[in-house]
mmCIF file of C-alpha atoms in Angstrom:
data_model
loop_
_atom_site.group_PDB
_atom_site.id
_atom_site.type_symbol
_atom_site.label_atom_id
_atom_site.label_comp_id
_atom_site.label_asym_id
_atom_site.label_seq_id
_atom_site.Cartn_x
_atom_site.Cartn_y
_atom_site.Cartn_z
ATOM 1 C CA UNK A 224 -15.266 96.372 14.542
ATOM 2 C CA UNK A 225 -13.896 94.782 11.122
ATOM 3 C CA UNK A 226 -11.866 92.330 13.551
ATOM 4 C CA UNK A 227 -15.379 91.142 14.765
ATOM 5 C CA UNK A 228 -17.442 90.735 11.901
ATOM 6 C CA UNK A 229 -14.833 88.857 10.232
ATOM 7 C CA UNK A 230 -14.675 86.735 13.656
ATOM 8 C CA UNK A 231 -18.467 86.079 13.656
ATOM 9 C CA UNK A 232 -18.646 85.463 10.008
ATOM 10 C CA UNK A 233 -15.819 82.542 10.631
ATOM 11 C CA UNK A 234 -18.002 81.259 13.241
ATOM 12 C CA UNK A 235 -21.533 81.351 11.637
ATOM 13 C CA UNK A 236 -19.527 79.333 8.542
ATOM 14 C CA UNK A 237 -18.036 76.466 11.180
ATOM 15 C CA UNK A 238 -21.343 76.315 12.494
ATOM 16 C CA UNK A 239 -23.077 75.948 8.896
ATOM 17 C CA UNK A 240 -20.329 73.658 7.830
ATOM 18 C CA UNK A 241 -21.262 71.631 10.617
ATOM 19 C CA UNK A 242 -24.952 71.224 10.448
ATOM 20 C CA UNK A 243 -25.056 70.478 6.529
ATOM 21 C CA UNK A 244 -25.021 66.466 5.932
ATOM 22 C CA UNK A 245 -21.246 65.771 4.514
ATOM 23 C CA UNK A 246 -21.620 64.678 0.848
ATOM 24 C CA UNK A 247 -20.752 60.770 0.277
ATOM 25 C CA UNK A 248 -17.751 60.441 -1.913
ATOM 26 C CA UNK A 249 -17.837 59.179 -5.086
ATOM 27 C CA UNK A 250 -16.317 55.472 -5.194
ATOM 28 C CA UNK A 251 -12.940 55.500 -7.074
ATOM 29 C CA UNK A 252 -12.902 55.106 -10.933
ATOM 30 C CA UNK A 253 -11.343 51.638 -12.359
ATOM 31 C CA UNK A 254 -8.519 53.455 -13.445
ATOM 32 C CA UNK A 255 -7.796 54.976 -9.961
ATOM 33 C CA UNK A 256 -8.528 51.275 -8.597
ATOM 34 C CA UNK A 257 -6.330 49.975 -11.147
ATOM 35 C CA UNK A 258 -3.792 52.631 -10.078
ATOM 36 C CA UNK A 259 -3.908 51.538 -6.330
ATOM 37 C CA UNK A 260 -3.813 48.098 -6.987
ATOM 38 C CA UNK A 261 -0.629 47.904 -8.875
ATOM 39 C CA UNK A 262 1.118 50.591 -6.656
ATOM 40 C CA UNK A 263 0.315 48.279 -3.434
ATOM 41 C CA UNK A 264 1.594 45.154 -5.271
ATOM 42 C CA UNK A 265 4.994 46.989 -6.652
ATOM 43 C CA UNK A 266 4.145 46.120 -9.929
ATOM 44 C CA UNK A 267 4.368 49.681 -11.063
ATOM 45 C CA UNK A 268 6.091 52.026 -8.922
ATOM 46 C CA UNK A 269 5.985 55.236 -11.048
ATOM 47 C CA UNK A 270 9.118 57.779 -11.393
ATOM 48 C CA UNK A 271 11.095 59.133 -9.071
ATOM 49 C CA UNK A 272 8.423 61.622 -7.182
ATOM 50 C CA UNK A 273 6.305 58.105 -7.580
ATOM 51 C CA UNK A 274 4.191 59.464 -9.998
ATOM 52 C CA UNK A 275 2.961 56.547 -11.981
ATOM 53 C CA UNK A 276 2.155 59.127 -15.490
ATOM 54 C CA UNK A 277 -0.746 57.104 -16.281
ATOM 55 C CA UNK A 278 -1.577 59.407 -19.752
ATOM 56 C CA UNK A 279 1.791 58.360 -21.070
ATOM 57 C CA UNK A 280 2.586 55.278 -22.960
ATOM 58 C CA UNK A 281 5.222 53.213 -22.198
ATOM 59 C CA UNK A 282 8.347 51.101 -24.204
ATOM 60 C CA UNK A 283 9.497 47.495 -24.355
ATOM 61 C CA UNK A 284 12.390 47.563 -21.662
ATOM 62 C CA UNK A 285 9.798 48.836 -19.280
ATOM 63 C CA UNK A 286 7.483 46.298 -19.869
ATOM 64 C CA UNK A 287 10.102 43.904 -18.729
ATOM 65 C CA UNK A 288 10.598 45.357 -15.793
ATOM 66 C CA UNK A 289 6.655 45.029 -15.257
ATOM 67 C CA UNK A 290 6.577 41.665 -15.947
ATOM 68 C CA UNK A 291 9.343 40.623 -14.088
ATOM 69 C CA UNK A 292 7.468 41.904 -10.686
ATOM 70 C CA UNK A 293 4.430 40.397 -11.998
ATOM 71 C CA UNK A 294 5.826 37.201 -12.118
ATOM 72 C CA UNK A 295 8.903 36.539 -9.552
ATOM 73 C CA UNK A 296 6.555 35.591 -6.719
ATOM 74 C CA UNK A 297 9.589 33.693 -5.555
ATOM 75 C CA UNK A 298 12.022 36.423 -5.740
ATOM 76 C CA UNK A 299 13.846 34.663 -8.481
ATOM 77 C CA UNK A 300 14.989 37.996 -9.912
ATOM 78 C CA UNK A 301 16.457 39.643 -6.980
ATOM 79 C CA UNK A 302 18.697 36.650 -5.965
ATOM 80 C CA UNK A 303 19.874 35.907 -9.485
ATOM 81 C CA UNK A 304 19.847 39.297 -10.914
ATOM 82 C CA UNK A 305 23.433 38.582 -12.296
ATOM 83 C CA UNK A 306 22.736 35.169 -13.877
ATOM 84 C CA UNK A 307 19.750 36.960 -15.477
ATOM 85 C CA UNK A 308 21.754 39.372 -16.954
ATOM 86 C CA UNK A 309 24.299 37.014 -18.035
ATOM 87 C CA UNK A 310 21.745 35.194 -20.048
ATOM 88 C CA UNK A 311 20.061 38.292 -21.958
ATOM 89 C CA UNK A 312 20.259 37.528 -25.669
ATOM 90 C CA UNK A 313 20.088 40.959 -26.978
ATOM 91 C CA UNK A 314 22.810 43.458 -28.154
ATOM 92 C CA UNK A 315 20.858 46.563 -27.778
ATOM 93 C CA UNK A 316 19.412 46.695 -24.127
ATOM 94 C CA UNK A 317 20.785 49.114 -21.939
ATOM 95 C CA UNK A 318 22.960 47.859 -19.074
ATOM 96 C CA UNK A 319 20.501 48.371 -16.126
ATOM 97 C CA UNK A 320 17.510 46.451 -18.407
ATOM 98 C CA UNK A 321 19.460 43.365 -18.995
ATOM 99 C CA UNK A 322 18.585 41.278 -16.375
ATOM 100 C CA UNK A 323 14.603 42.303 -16.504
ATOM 101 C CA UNK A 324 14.988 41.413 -20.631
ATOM 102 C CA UNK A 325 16.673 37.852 -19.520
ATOM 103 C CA UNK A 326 14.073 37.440 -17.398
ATOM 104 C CA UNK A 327 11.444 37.655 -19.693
ATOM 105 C CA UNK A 328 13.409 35.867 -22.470
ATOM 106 C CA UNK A 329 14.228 32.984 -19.913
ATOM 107 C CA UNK A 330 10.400 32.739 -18.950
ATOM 108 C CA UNK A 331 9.241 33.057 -22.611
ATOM 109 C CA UNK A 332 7.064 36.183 -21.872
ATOM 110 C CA UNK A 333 8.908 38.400 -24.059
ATOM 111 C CA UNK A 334 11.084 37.766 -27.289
ATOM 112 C CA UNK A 335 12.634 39.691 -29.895
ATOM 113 C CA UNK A 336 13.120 40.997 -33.449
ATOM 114 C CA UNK A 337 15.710 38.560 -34.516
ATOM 115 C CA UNK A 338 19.173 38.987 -34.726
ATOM 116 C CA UNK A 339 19.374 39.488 -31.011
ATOM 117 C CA UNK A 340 17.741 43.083 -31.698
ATOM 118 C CA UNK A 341 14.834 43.535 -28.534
ATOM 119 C CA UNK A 342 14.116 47.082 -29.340
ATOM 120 C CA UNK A 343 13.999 48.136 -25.433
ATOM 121 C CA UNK A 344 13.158 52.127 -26.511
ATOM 122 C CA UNK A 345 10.055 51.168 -29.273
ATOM 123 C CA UNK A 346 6.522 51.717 -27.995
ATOM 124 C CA UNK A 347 4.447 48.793 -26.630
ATOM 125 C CA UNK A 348 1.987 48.447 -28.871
ATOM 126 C CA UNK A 349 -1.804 47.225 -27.826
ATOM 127 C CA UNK A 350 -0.896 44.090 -29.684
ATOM 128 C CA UNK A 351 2.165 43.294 -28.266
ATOM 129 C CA UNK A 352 0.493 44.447 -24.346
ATOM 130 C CA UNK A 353 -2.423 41.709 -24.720
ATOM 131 C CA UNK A 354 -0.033 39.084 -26.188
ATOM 132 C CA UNK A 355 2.107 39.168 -22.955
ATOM 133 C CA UNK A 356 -0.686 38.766 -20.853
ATOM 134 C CA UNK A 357 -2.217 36.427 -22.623
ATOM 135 C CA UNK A 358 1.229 34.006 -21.985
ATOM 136 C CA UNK A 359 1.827 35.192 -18.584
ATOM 137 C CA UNK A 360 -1.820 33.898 -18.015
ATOM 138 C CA UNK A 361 -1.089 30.788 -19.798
ATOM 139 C CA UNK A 362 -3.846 30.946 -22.508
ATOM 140 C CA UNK A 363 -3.879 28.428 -25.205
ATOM 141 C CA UNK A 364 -1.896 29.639 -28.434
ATOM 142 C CA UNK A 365 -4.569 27.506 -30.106
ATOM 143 C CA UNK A 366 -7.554 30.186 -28.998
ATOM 144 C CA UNK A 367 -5.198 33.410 -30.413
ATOM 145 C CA UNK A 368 -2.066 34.561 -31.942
ATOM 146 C CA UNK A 369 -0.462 38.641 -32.066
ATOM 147 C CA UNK A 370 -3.424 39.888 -35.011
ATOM 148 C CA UNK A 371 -5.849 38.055 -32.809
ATOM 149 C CA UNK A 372 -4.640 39.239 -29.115
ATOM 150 C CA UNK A 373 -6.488 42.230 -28.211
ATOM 151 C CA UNK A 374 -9.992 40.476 -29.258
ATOM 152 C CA UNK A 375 -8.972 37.894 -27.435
ATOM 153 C CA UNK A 376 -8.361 40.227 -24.562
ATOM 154 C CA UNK A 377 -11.423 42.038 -24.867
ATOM 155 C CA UNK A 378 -13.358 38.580 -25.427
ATOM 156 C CA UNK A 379 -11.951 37.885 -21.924
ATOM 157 C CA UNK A 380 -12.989 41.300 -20.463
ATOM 158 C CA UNK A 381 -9.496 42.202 -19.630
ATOM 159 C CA UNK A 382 -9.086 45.209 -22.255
ATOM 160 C CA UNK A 383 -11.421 48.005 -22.457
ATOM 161 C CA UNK A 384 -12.518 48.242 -25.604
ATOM 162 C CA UNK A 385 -10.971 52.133 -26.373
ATOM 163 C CA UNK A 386 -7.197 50.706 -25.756
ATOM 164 C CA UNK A 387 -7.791 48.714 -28.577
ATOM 165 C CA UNK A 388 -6.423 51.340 -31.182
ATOM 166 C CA UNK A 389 -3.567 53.604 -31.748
ATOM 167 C CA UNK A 390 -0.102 52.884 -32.295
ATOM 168 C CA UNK A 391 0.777 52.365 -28.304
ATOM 169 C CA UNK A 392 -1.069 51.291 -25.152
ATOM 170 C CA UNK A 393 -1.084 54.045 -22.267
ATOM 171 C CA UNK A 394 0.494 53.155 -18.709
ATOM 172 C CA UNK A 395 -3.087 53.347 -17.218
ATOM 173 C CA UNK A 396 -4.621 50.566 -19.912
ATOM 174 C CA UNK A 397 -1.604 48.417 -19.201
ATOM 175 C CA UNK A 398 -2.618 49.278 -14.974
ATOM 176 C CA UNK A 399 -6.350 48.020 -15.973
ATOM 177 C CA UNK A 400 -5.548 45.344 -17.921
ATOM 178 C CA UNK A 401 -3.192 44.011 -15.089
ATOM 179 C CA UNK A 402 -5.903 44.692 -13.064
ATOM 180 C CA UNK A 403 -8.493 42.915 -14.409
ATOM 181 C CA UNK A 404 -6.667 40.249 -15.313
ATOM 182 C CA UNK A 405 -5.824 39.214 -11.807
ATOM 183 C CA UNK A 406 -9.397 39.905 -10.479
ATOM 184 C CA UNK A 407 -10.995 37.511 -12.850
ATOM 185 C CA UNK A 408 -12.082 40.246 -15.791
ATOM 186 C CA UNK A 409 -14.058 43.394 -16.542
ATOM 187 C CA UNK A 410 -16.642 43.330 -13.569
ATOM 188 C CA UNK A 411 -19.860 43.820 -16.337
ATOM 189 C CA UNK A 412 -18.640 41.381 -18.463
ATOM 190 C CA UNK A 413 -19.882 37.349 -18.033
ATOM 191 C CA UNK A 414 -15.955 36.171 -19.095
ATOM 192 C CA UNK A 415 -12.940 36.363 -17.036
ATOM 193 C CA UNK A 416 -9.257 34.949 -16.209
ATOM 194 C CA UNK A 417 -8.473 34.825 -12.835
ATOM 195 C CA UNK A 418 -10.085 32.310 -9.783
ATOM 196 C CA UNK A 419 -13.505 31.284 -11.213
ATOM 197 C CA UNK A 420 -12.448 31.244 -14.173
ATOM 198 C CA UNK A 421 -10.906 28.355 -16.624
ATOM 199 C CA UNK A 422 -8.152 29.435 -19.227
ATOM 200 C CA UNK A 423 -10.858 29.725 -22.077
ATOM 201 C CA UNK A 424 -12.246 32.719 -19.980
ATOM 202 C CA UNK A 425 -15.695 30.480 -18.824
ATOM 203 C CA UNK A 426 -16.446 30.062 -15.521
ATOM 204 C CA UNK A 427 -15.591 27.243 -13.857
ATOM 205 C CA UNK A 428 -18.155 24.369 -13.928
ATOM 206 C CA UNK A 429 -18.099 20.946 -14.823
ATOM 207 C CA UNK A 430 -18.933 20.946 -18.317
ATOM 208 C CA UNK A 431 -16.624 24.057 -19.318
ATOM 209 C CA UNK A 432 -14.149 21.362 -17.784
ATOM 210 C CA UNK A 433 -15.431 18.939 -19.765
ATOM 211 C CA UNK A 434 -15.235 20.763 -22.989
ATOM 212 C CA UNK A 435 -11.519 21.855 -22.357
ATOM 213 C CA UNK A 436 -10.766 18.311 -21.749
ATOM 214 C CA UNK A 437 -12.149 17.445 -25.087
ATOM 215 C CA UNK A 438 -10.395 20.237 -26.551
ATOM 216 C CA UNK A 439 -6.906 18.623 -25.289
ATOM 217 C CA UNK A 440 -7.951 15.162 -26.483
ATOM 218 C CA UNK A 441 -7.624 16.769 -30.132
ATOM 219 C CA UNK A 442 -4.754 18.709 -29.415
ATOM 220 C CA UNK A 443 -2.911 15.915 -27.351
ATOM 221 C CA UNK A 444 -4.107 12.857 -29.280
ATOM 222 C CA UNK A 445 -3.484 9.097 -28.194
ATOM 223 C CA UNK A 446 -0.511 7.769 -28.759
ATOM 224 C CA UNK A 447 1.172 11.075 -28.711
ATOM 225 C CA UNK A 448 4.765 10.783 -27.164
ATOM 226 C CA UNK A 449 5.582 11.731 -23.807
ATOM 227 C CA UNK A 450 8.802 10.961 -22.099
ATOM 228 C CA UNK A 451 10.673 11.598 -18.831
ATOM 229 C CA UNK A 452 14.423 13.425 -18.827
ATOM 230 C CA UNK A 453 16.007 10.049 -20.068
ATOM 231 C CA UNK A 454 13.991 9.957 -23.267
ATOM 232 C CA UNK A 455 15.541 11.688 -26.189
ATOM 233 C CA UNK A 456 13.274 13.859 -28.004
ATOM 234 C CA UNK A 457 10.280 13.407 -26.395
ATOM 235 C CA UNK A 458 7.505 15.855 -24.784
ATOM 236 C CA UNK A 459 7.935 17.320 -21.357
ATOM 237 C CA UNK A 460 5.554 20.367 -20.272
ATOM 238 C CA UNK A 461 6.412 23.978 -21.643
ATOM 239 C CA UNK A 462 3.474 25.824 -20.431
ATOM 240 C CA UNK A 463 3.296 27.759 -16.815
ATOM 241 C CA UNK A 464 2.569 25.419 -13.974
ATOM 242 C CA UNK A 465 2.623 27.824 -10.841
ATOM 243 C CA UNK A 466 -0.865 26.554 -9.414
ATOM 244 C CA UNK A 467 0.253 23.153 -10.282
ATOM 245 C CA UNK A 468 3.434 22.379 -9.183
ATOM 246 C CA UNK A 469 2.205 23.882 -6.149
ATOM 247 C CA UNK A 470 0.203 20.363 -5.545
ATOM 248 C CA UNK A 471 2.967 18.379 -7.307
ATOM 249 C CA UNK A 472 5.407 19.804 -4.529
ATOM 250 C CA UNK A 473 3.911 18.245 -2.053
ATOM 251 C CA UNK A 474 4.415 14.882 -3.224
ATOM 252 C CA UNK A 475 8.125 16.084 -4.555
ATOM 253 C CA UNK A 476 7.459 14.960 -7.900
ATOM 254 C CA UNK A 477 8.074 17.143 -10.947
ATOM 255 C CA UNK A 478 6.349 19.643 -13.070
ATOM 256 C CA UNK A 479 7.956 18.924 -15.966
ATOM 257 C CA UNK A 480 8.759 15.721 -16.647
ATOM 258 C CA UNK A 481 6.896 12.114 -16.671
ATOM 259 C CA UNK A 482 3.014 11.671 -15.522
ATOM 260 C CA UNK A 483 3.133 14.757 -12.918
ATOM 261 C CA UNK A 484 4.365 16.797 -16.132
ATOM 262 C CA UNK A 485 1.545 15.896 -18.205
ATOM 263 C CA UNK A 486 -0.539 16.215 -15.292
ATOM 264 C CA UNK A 487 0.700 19.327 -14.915
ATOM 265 C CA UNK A 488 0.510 20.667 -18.369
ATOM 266 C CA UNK A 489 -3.303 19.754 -18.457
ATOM 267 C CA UNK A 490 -4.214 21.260 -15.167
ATOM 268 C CA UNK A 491 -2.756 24.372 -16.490
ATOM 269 C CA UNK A 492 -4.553 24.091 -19.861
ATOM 270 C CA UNK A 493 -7.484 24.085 -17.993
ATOM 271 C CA UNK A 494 -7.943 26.136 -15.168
ATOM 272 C CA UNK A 495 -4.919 28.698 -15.633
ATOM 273 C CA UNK A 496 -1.132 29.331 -14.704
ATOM 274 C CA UNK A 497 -1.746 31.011 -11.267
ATOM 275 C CA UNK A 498 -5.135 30.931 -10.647
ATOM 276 C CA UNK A 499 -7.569 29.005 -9.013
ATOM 277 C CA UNK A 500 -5.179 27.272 -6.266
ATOM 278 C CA UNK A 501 -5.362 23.318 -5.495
ATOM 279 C CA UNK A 502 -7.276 22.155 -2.424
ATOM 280 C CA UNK A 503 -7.248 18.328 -1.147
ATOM 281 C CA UNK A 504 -10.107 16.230 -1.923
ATOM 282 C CA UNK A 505 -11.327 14.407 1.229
ATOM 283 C CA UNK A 506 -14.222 13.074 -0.466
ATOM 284 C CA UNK A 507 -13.141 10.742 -3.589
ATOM 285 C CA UNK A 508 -16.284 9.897 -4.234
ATOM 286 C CA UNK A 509 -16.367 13.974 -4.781
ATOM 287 C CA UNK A 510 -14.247 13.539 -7.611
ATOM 288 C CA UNK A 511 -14.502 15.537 -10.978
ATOM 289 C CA UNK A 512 -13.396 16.122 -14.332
ATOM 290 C CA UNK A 513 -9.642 18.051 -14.218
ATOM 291 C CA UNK A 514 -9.046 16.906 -10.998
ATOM 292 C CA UNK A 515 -5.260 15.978 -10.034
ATOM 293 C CA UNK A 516 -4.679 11.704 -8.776
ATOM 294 C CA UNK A 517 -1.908 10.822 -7.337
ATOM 295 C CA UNK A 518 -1.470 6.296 -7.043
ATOM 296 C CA UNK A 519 0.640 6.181 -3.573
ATOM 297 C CA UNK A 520 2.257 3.383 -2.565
ATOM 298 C CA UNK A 521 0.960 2.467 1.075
ATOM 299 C CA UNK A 522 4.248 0.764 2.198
ATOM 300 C CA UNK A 523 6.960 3.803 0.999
ATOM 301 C CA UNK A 524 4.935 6.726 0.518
ATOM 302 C CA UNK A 525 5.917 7.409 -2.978
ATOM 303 C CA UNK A 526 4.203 8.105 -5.953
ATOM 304 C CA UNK A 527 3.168 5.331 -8.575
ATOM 305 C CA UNK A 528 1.708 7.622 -11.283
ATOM 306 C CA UNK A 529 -0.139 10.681 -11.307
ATOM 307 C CA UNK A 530 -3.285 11.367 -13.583
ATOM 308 C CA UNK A 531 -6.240 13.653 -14.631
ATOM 309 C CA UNK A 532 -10.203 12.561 -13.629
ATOM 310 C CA UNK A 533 -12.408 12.844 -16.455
ATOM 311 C CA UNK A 534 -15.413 12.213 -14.933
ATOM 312 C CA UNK A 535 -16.598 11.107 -11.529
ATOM 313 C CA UNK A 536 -16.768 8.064 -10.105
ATOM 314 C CA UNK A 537 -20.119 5.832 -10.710
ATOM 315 C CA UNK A 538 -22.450 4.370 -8.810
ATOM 316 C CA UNK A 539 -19.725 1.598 -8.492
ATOM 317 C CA UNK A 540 -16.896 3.854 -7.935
ATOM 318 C CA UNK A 541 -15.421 3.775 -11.450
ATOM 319 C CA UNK A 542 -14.455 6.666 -13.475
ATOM 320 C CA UNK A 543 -12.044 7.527 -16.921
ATOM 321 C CA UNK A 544 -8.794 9.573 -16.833
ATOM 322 C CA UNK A 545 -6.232 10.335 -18.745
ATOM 323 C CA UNK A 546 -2.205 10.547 -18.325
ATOM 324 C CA UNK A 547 1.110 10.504 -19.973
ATOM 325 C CA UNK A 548 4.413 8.774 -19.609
ATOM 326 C CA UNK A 549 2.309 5.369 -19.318
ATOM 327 C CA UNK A 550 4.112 3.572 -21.931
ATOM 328 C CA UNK A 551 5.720 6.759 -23.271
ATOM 329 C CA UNK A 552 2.762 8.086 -24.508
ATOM 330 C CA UNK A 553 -0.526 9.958 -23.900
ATOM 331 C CA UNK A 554 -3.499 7.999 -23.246
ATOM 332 C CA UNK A 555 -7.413 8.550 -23.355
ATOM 333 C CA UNK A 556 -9.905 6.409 -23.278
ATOM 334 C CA UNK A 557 -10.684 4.209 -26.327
ATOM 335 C CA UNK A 558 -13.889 5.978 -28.196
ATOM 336 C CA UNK A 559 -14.082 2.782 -30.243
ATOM 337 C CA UNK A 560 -13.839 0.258 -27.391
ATOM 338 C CA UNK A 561 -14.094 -0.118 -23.915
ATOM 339 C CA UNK A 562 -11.510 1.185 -21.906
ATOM 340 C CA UNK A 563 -11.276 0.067 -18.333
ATOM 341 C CA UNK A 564 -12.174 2.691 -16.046
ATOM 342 C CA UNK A 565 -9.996 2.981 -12.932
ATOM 343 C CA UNK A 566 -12.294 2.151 -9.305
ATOM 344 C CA UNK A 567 -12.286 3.437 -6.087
ATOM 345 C CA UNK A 568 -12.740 0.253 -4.659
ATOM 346 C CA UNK A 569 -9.003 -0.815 -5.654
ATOM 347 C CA UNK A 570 -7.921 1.713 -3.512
ATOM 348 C CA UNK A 571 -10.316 1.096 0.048
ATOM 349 C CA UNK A 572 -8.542 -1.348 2.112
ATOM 350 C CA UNK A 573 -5.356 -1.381 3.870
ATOM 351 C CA UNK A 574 -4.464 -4.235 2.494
ATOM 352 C CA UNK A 575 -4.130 -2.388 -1.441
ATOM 353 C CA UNK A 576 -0.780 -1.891 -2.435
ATOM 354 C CA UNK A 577 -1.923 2.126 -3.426
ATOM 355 C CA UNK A 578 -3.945 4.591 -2.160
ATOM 356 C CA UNK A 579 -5.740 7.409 -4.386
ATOM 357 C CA UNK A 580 -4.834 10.862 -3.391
ATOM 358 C CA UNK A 581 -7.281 13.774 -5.077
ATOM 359 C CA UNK A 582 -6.425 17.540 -5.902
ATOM 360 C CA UNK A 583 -9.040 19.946 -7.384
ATOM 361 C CA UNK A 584 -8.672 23.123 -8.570
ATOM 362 C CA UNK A 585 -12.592 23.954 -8.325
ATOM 363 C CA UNK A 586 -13.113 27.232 -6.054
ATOM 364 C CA UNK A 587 -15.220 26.245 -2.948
ATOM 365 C CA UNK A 588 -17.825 28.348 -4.193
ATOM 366 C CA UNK A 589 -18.525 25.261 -6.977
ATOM 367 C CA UNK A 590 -20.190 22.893 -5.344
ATOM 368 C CA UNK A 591 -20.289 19.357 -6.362
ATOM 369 C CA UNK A 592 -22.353 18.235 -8.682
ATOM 370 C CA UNK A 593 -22.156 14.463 -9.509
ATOM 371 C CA UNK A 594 -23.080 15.923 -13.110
ATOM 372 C CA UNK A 595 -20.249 14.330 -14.928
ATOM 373 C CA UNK A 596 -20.590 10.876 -13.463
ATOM 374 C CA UNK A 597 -20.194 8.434 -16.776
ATOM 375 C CA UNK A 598 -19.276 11.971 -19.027
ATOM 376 C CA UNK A 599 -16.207 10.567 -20.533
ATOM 377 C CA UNK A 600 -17.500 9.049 -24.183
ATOM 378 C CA UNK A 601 -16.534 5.443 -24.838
ATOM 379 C CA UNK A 602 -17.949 2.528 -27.198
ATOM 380 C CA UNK A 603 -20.075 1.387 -24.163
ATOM 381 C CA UNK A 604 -21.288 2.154 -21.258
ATOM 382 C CA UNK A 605 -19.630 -0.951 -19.309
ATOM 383 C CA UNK A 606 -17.355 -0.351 -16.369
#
C-alpha cells in the first residue's frame, strides 16, 4: 500500500510538472557574460579545476600572462617563447613568467619599477588595470595619464564605476573591463572603444573624424620631422598599428617607417589599434576625412606615397590631406594660404602615370555623407 501511494504521488507530480508553463530564464548577468566571453577566447583560463575565482584579485605577473593572449593574435608568443624570455628586463620574475613579462615589456604594455624590479607578486591595482588597457587600445597619452586612467576608463564606459576604489581590481572587473572594451563599451553608456567607435571613445562620424584630425594637427604640427630607416634621429610610428598595417600589407609597404608610417600612426590615432577594420573604397568620389590613399604607379604597381583624406572631394574632385616623409617632414595644409588640394581628375585616365587607391576605416553601418566636402580650413576657398 505505502509502495503505491508513493508511486501515484510520483506520477500526479510528473504530470503537474508537466502541465505548469516552464519559467523563462533569467538572461545572464554582465559578469557571467564577461566570464564566458573571456573563457571562449582563452584570455583567462582560470586554475587548474578551471575555475576562473572571479571574487579574487589578481597580481602583476598574471596580468602579463592576460595580456599576452589578449594581444598575440599572431601567435607571436608561442613560437618565440624563448626569445621572449631572453629579452625580459627584470631580476625578480619567476622563471615560468619571463617570457609573458618580455612580452609585455617588448610591446610596451607593461613596464616596471626601475632598477629592473617588475614586482610580478604585488596586486594590480585599478590604476594600473585601466592604464594597460588604455595602451593596449591605443588611446592617446594626451587624453590621460596613471591618476587620470580609471576616469578615463569609466568616461569610455569600460569600468564600472564600483571597481574604481580599493587597493586592487578583482579578476571579474578585469573580465568586464576586457569585455567591454572589445564590444565597444558599457551597453547604457553613449561612449565606447571598440568598432563604432574612434579612439576618443565618440562614435564614428565624420566630424568626430574631423575633430581628431584637428587634434593631430596640434600635436603633429607642420614642419615636424619625419624620416624613413636611413634618417638619423627622426620620427617613425610608436603607437599600435594592427588595423592598419593590415591595409598597408597589402601594398607591402611598412607600418613604421616613411609616408605608410605616418599614415599609419594617424589612422591609429583616430579610429583605434584593432578596431574598426579597413575596407576598399570603390567609390573615390566616396572619400572622407581619415581615410587611407595610396598614389600607385600604373606601369610597376608600386607605391608613390601614401596619405590621409581630410575632407572629400568637391564638386570638382579636389580635396586636402595630409602626410609625412614628403620632404622629411609632416605636412598640412597652409591655414594662412592656399594649399593645393590634390584632384581626382589627375588620377582618371589610363594615360596618368598614378592611380588613387582608397581605404576607410568607417563601419558599413556609416553611411556616406558628403558632409565634409571643403571641411579642411585654409586661407581660401580656391581649389
Amino acid at each position: 500500500m505505502r509502495k503505491k501511494f508513493l508511486s501515484l504521488a510520483l506520477a500526479a507530480a510528473l504530470c503537474l510538472s508537466m502541465a505548469v508553463p516552464a519559467v523563462a530564464t533569467s538572461p545572464p548577468s554582465e559578469l557571467e557574460a564577461a566570464a564566458a566571453y573571456v573563457r571562449e577566447r582563452g584570455i583567462m583560463v582560470g586554475d587548474q579545476n578551471g575555475n576562473l575565482n572571479l571574487d579574487t584579485g589578481l597580481n602583476r605577473a598574471q596580468l602579463a600572462v592576460i595580456l599576452t593572449r589578449l594581444s598575440d593574435e599572431t601567435g607571436d608568443m608561442g613560437r618565440n617563447a624563448e626569445y621572449y624570455r631572453t629579452v625580459c628586463p627584470f631580476t625578480d620574475v619567476p622563471e615560468w613568467a619571463m617570457p609573458y613579462t618580455g612580452y609585455c615589456a617588448e610591446k610596451k604594455l607593461m613596464s616596471g619599477y626601475g632598477n629592473r624590479t617588475f614586482g610580478p607578486s604585488d596586486p594590480v591595482t585599478p590604476a594600473a588595470a585601466c592604464t594597460v588597457l588604455l595602451r593596449y587600445l591605443g588611446c592617446p597619452d594626451s587624453q590621460w595619464n596613471y591618476s587620470t586612467a580609471c576616469g578615463k576608463a569609466m568616461e569610455l564606459g569600460l569600468l564600472p564605476a564600483d571597481a574604481a576604489v580599493g587597493s586592487s581590481i578583482s579578476r571579474g572587473n578585469i573580465a568586464i573591463l576586457l569585455y567591454r572594451a572589445l564590444n565597444g563599451g558599457d551597453p547604457a553608456s553613449p561612449l565606447g572603444v571598440g568598432t563604432g567607435y574612434l579612439a576618443n571613445g565618440k562614435p564614428v562620424t565624420e566630424e568626430n573624424v574631423l575633430e581628431l584630425l584637428r587634434q593631430l594637427e596640434q600635436d603633429w604640427p607642420h614642419g615636424t620631422v619625419w624620416g624613413t630607416h636611413n634618417t638619423p634621429e627622426t620620427h617613425k610610428n610608436e603607437v599600435p598599428s594592427t588595423a592598419a598595417n593590415r591595409i598597408m600589407d597589402v601594398y607591402w609597404v611598412s607600418e613604421y617607417y616613411g609616408c605608410s608610417g605616418y599614415a599609419s600612426m594617424v589612422s591609429s590615432l583616430i579610429f583605434g589599434d584593432k578596431s574598426n577594420p579597413g575596407r576598399r573604397v570603390d567609390d573615390l568620389t566616396q572619400i572622407r576625412p581619415g581615410d587611407i590613399l595610396f598614389r600607385v604607379r600604373n606601369d610597376t604597381g608600386s607605391i608613390w606615397h601614401v596619405v590621409i583624406a581630410l575632407e572629400s572631394p568637391n564638386e570638382i574632385g579636389a580635396f586636402h590631406y595630409t602626410d609625412g616623409n614628403h620632404g622629411g617632414i609632416v605636412r598640412w595644409p597652409d591655414r594662412e594660404r592656399l594649399y593645393g588640394r590634390d584632384n581626382l581628375d589627375c588620377y582618371g585616365t589610363e594615360d596618368r602615370t598614378y592611380h588613387l587607391e582608397a581605404w576607410t576605416r568607417y563601419p558599413e553601418t556609416v553611411p556616406f555623407t558628403g558632409s565634409s566636402v571643403n571641411a579642411w580650413p585654409t586661407g581660401t576657398a580656391g581649389s
